[in-house]
């Protein structure tokens, strides 16, 4: 996971966020040339070769170097994503648990954003959800009820990952961790305030999340329970993942809780809208692919 800043175990620093571990013990961590080569392909929207990692430790080290290089291009860190939180997605990537990545300022687009269908080398869209951190008390949360007390609201979110690697490469959970959980873009709606009560805990698990096209045809649907039983469980997992390596969530951080729909390639001319049934006013968010 993420590493605490020290003389021996720092590969980079991220403003108010600490650093990723890159110690001599992690000799298989990809070198700078491998990371720079991946970034060049990523920026050019060209399918890349897999990074040379074989275990989660080396993958986390690779992610640290990748995030350090991307930071100068994508702005400040604004949050984190918990990936592989849905069983179906874990099975697709042959993983036995979630992985985490970093979200940057320039990745988050406003509701109604328009962007090319080919916004990456292997673009896909998925129905997701952002939870907004209210205060640092979230870092000691161990139950959904405790986590909710430190969440200010929910933002509708269509994540737009880029699977990045050439189809001939193996993209499993370890590789996904190495490439920052395929984070590229996401379209976010306005924040919906959340009450810290049992009814809201239940609503987050029970909300029906429906993706439709411009004609209103349903493309995919799921419930909040798809992400570890409740989106708040994704928060708890992320807190523990960060805590293991000395990192903490801060007020205002965004948390992408994971996928509620299959990862689907976008089509030119397609409009995707995702709505969250059960919330007052049925909040929604849309993206237009060109």
Coordinates of C-alpha atoms in Angstrom, one line a residue:
X1 CA 0.0 0.0 0.0
X2 CA 1.0 3.6 0.5
X3 CA 4.1 4.1 2.5
X4 CA 5.0 6.5 5.3
X5 CA 7.5 9.2 4.6
X6 CA 10.9 8.2 5.9
X7 CA 14.6 8.3 5.0
X8 CA 14.5 4.8 3.7
X9 CA 11.0 4.4 2.2
X10 CA 10.0 7.4 0.2
X11 CA 9.8 7.5 -3.5
X12 CA 7.8 10.7 -3.8
X13 CA 5.7 13.2 -1.8
X14 CA 2.2 14.5 -2.7
X15 CA 1.6 17.9 -1.1
X16 CA -0.5 17.1 2.0
X17 CA -0.5 13.4 1.2
X18 CA 2.5 11.3 2.1
X19 CA 4.4 8.9 -0.2
X20 CA 4.5 5.4 -1.6
X21 CA 7.0 2.9 -0.4
X22 CA 9.9 2.1 -2.7
X23 CA 12.6 0.5 -0.6
X24 CA 15.5 -1.6 -1.7
X25 CA 13.6 -4.7 -0.6
X26 CA 11.3 -4.0 -3.5
X27 CA 13.9 -4.7 -6.2
X28 CA 11.3 -5.7 -8.7
X29 CA 9.7 -2.3 -8.7
X30 CA 9.7 -1.0 -12.3
X31 CA 12.4 1.5 -13.0
X32 CA 11.9 5.1 -14.2
X33 CA 12.2 4.1 -17.9
X34 CA 9.4 1.6 -17.6
X35 CA 7.1 4.2 -15.8
X36 CA 8.0 6.9 -18.3
X37 CA 7.3 4.6 -21.2
X38 CA 3.9 3.7 -19.8
X39 CA 3.1 7.4 -19.2
X40 CA 4.1 8.3 -22.8
X41 CA 1.7 5.6 -24.2
X42 CA -1.0 6.7 -21.7
X43 CA -0.8 10.4 -22.7
X44 CA -0.8 9.3 -26.4
X45 CA -3.9 7.1 -25.8
X46 CA -2.0 4.2 -27.2
X47 CA -2.2 0.6 -25.8
X48 CA 0.7 0.1 -23.5
X49 CA 2.7 -2.9 -22.4
X50 CA 2.1 -4.3 -18.9
X51 CA 4.4 -3.0 -16.2
X52 CA 6.9 -5.6 -14.9
X53 CA 5.3 -6.4 -11.5
X54 CA 4.5 -9.8 -10.1
X55 CA 3.1 -9.1 -6.6
X56 CA 1.1 -6.4 -4.8
X57 CA 4.2 -4.9 -3.1
X58 CA 5.9 -4.2 -6.5
X59 CA 2.6 -3.1 -7.9
X60 CA 2.1 -0.5 -5.1
X61 CA 5.7 0.7 -5.7
X62 CA 4.9 1.1 -9.4
X63 CA 1.7 3.0 -8.6
X64 CA 3.7 5.3 -6.4
X65 CA 6.1 6.2 -9.2
X66 CA 3.3 6.5 -11.7
X67 CA 1.3 8.8 -9.5
X68 CA 4.4 10.9 -8.9
X69 CA 4.9 11.4 -12.6
X70 CA 1.2 12.1 -13.3
X71 CA 0.8 14.6 -10.5
X72 CA 2.7 17.3 -12.4
X73 CA 0.3 16.8 -15.4
X74 CA -3.1 16.3 -13.6
X75 CA -3.0 18.7 -10.7
X76 CA -3.5 18.1 -7.0
X77 CA -4.8 14.9 -5.4
X78 CA -8.5 15.3 -4.7
X79 CA -9.3 11.8 -3.5
X80 CA -9.0 8.1 -3.9
X81 CA -10.8 5.2 -5.7
X82 CA -11.5 1.8 -4.2
X83 CA -11.5 -0.5 -7.1
X84 CA -12.5 -4.2 -7.4
X85 CA -15.1 -3.7 -4.7
X86 CA -17.8 -5.6 -6.7
X87 CA -17.6 -9.4 -6.9
X88 CA -18.2 -9.5 -10.6
X89 CA -15.3 -7.1 -11.2
X90 CA -13.0 -9.1 -8.9
X91 CA -13.8 -12.2 -11.0
X92 CA -13.1 -10.4 -14.2
X93 CA -9.6 -9.3 -13.1
X94 CA -8.9 -12.5 -11.1
X95 CA -8.5 -10.6 -7.9
X96 CA -9.3 -11.7 -4.3
X97 CA -9.9 -8.3 -2.9
X98 CA -10.1 -4.5 -3.6
X99 CA -7.2 -2.2 -4.7
X100 CA -6.8 1.5 -4.3
X101 CA -5.8 4.4 -6.6
X102 CA -5.4 8.1 -6.6
X103 CA -7.8 10.7 -8.1
X104 CA -6.4 13.9 -9.5
X105 CA -8.1 17.3 -9.9
X106 CA -8.1 17.2 -13.7
X107 CA -9.7 13.8 -13.8
X108 CA -13.0 15.0 -12.3
X109 CA -15.3 16.6 -14.9
X110 CA -18.6 18.3 -14.4
X111 CA -22.1 16.8 -15.0
X112 CA -22.9 17.0 -18.7
X113 CA -19.3 16.9 -19.8
X114 CA -18.6 16.0 -23.5
X115 CA -15.5 14.1 -24.4
X116 CA -14.3 11.8 -27.2
X117 CA -15.5 8.2 -27.1
X118 CA -11.8 7.4 -27.6
X119 CA -10.7 9.4 -24.6
X120 CA -8.1 6.7 -23.8
X121 CA -6.4 3.6 -25.2
X122 CA -9.1 1.2 -23.9
X123 CA -11.9 3.5 -22.5
X124 CA -14.8 2.1 -20.5
X125 CA -17.6 3.7 -18.5
X126 CA -19.2 2.4 -15.3
X127 CA -21.8 3.6 -12.9
X128 CA -20.1 4.7 -9.7
X129 CA -20.6 7.0 -6.7
X130 CA -18.5 9.6 -4.9
X131 CA -18.7 10.0 -1.2
X132 CA -17.4 13.3 0.2
X133 CA -15.3 13.3 3.4
X134 CA -16.6 15.7 6.0
X135 CA -13.7 15.5 8.5
X136 CA -10.7 13.5 9.5
X137 CA -12.7 11.5 12.1
X138 CA -13.4 9.2 9.2
X139 CA -9.9 7.7 9.6
X140 CA -11.0 5.9 12.8
X141 CA -14.4 4.6 11.4
X142 CA -14.8 0.9 11.6
X143 CA -18.6 0.5 10.9
X144 CA -20.9 2.0 8.2
X145 CA -22.6 4.0 10.9
X146 CA -19.3 5.5 12.1
X147 CA -18.2 6.2 8.6
X148 CA -21.4 8.0 7.7
X149 CA -20.9 10.4 10.6
X150 CA -17.8 11.7 8.8
X151 CA -19.3 11.9 5.3
X152 CA -21.0 15.1 4.2
X153 CA -22.6 13.9 1.0
X154 CA -22.9 11.7 -2.1
X155 CA -22.1 12.9 -5.6
X156 CA -23.5 11.0 -8.6
X157 CA -20.5 9.7 -10.6
X158 CA -19.9 8.0 -13.9
X159 CA -16.3 6.8 -13.8
X160 CA -14.4 6.7 -17.1
X161 CA -11.4 4.4 -16.6
X162 CA -8.8 3.6 -19.2
X163 CA -7.8 -0.1 -19.1
X164 CA -4.7 1.2 -20.9
X165 CA -2.9 -2.1 -21.8
X166 CA -2.8 -3.7 -25.2
X167 CA -5.4 -6.5 -25.4
X168 CA -2.6 -9.0 -25.7
X169 CA -1.3 -8.0 -22.3
X170 CA -2.5 -9.6 -19.0
X171 CA -4.6 -7.2 -17.0
X172 CA -5.2 -8.7 -13.6
X173 CA -5.7 -7.2 -10.1
X174 CA -1.9 -6.8 -9.6
X175 CA -1.4 -5.0 -12.9
X176 CA -4.5 -2.9 -12.2
X177 CA -3.0 -1.7 -8.9
X178 CA 0.2 -0.9 -10.7
X179 CA -1.6 1.4 -13.2
X180 CA -3.4 3.3 -10.5
X181 CA -6.6 1.3 -10.9
X182 CA -7.0 2.6 -14.5
X183 CA -8.1 6.0 -13.3
X184 CA -8.5 8.5 -16.2
X185 CA -11.7 10.6 -16.0
X186 CA -15.0 10.7 -14.2
X187 CA -18.1 12.9 -14.5
X188 CA -19.6 14.1 -11.2
X189 CA -22.9 15.6 -10.3
X190 CA -23.6 18.1 -7.5
X191 CA -23.3 16.9 -3.9
X192 CA -26.4 15.5 -2.3
X193 CA -26.2 16.0 1.5
X194 CA -26.5 12.8 3.6
X195 CA -27.9 12.5 7.1
X196 CA -26.0 10.4 9.6
X197 CA -28.7 8.0 10.5
X198 CA -29.8 4.4 10.1
X199 CA -32.2 5.2 7.3
X200 CA -29.3 6.7 5.2
X201 CA -27.1 3.7 5.8
X202 CA -29.9 1.5 4.5
X203 CA -30.5 3.8 1.6
X204 CA -26.9 3.7 0.4
X205 CA -27.1 -0.1 0.2
X206 CA -30.6 -0.3 -1.3
X207 CA -30.5 2.6 -3.8
X208 CA -31.2 1.3 -7.3
X209 CA -28.5 2.7 -9.6
X210 CA -29.7 2.8 -13.3
X211 CA -27.7 3.7 -16.4
X212 CA -29.7 4.7 -19.5
X213 CA -29.0 6.1 -23.0
X214 CA -30.5 9.2 -24.5
X215 CA -33.7 7.3 -25.5
X216 CA -34.2 6.1 -21.9
X217 CA -33.3 2.5 -22.6
X218 CA -31.7 0.8 -19.6
X219 CA -28.1 -0.2 -20.3
X220 CA -27.2 -1.4 -16.8
X221 CA -28.5 -1.4 -13.3
X222 CA -27.4 -2.4 -9.8
X223 CA -27.8 -1.5 -6.2
X224 CA -25.5 0.1 -3.6
X225 CA -25.0 -3.3 -2.0
X226 CA -22.8 -4.3 -5.0
X227 CA -19.8 -2.6 -3.4
X228 CA -18.8 -4.8 -0.5
X229 CA -22.5 -4.9 0.7
X230 CA -22.7 -1.1 1.2
X231 CA -20.7 1.9 -0.3
X232 CA -19.7 2.8 3.2
X233 CA -17.9 -0.6 3.5
X234 CA -15.7 0.6 0.5
X235 CA -14.9 3.7 2.6
X236 CA -13.9 1.5 5.6
X237 CA -11.8 -0.7 3.4
X238 CA -10.0 2.3 1.9
X239 CA -9.4 3.9 5.4
X240 CA -7.8 0.7 6.5
X241 CA -5.7 0.4 3.3
X242 CA -4.4 3.9 3.7
X243 CA -3.9 3.5 7.5
X244 CA -1.6 0.5 7.0
X245 CA 0.9 2.8 5.3
X246 CA 0.5 6.0 7.3
X247 CA -1.9 7.9 5.0
X248 CA -5.2 9.6 6.0
X249 CA -8.2 11.0 4.4
X250 CA -8.8 14.7 4.8
X251 CA -11.9 17.0 4.7
X252 CA -13.1 17.4 1.2
X253 CA -11.5 14.3 -0.2
X254 CA -13.6 12.4 -2.7
X255 CA -14.0 8.6 -2.5
X256 CA -14.9 6.6 -5.6
X257 CA -16.6 3.5 -4.0
X258 CA -16.5 1.2 -7.0
X259 CA -18.6 -0.1 -9.9
X260 CA -22.3 -0.8 -9.9
X261 CA -22.3 -1.8 -13.6
X262 CA -20.2 -3.7 -16.1
X263 CA -17.2 -1.9 -17.6
X264 CA -18.5 -1.0 -21.0
X265 CA -16.7 0.7 -24.0
X266 CA -18.4 4.0 -24.9
X267 CA -19.8 4.6 -28.4
X268 CA -19.5 7.8 -30.4
X269 CA -22.6 9.9 -30.2
X270 CA -23.8 8.0 -27.1
X271 CA -25.1 9.8 -24.0
X272 CA -25.1 8.0 -20.7
X273 CA -27.2 9.0 -17.7
X274 CA -26.9 7.4 -14.3
X275 CA -29.7 8.0 -11.7
X276 CA -29.9 7.0 -8.0
X277 CA -33.4 5.9 -7.1
X278 CA -34.6 6.3 -3.5
X279 CA -32.7 9.6 -2.9
X280 CA -34.9 12.7 -2.8
X281 CA -35.3 14.2 -6.3
X282 CA -33.6 11.1 -7.8
X283 CA -30.2 12.7 -8.4
X284 CA -28.4 11.9 -11.7
X285 CA -25.4 12.6 -13.8
X286 CA -24.8 12.5 -17.5
X287 CA -21.9 12.3 -20.0
X288 CA -21.9 12.8 -23.8
X289 CA -19.4 10.8 -26.0
X290 CA -18.4 12.4 -29.3

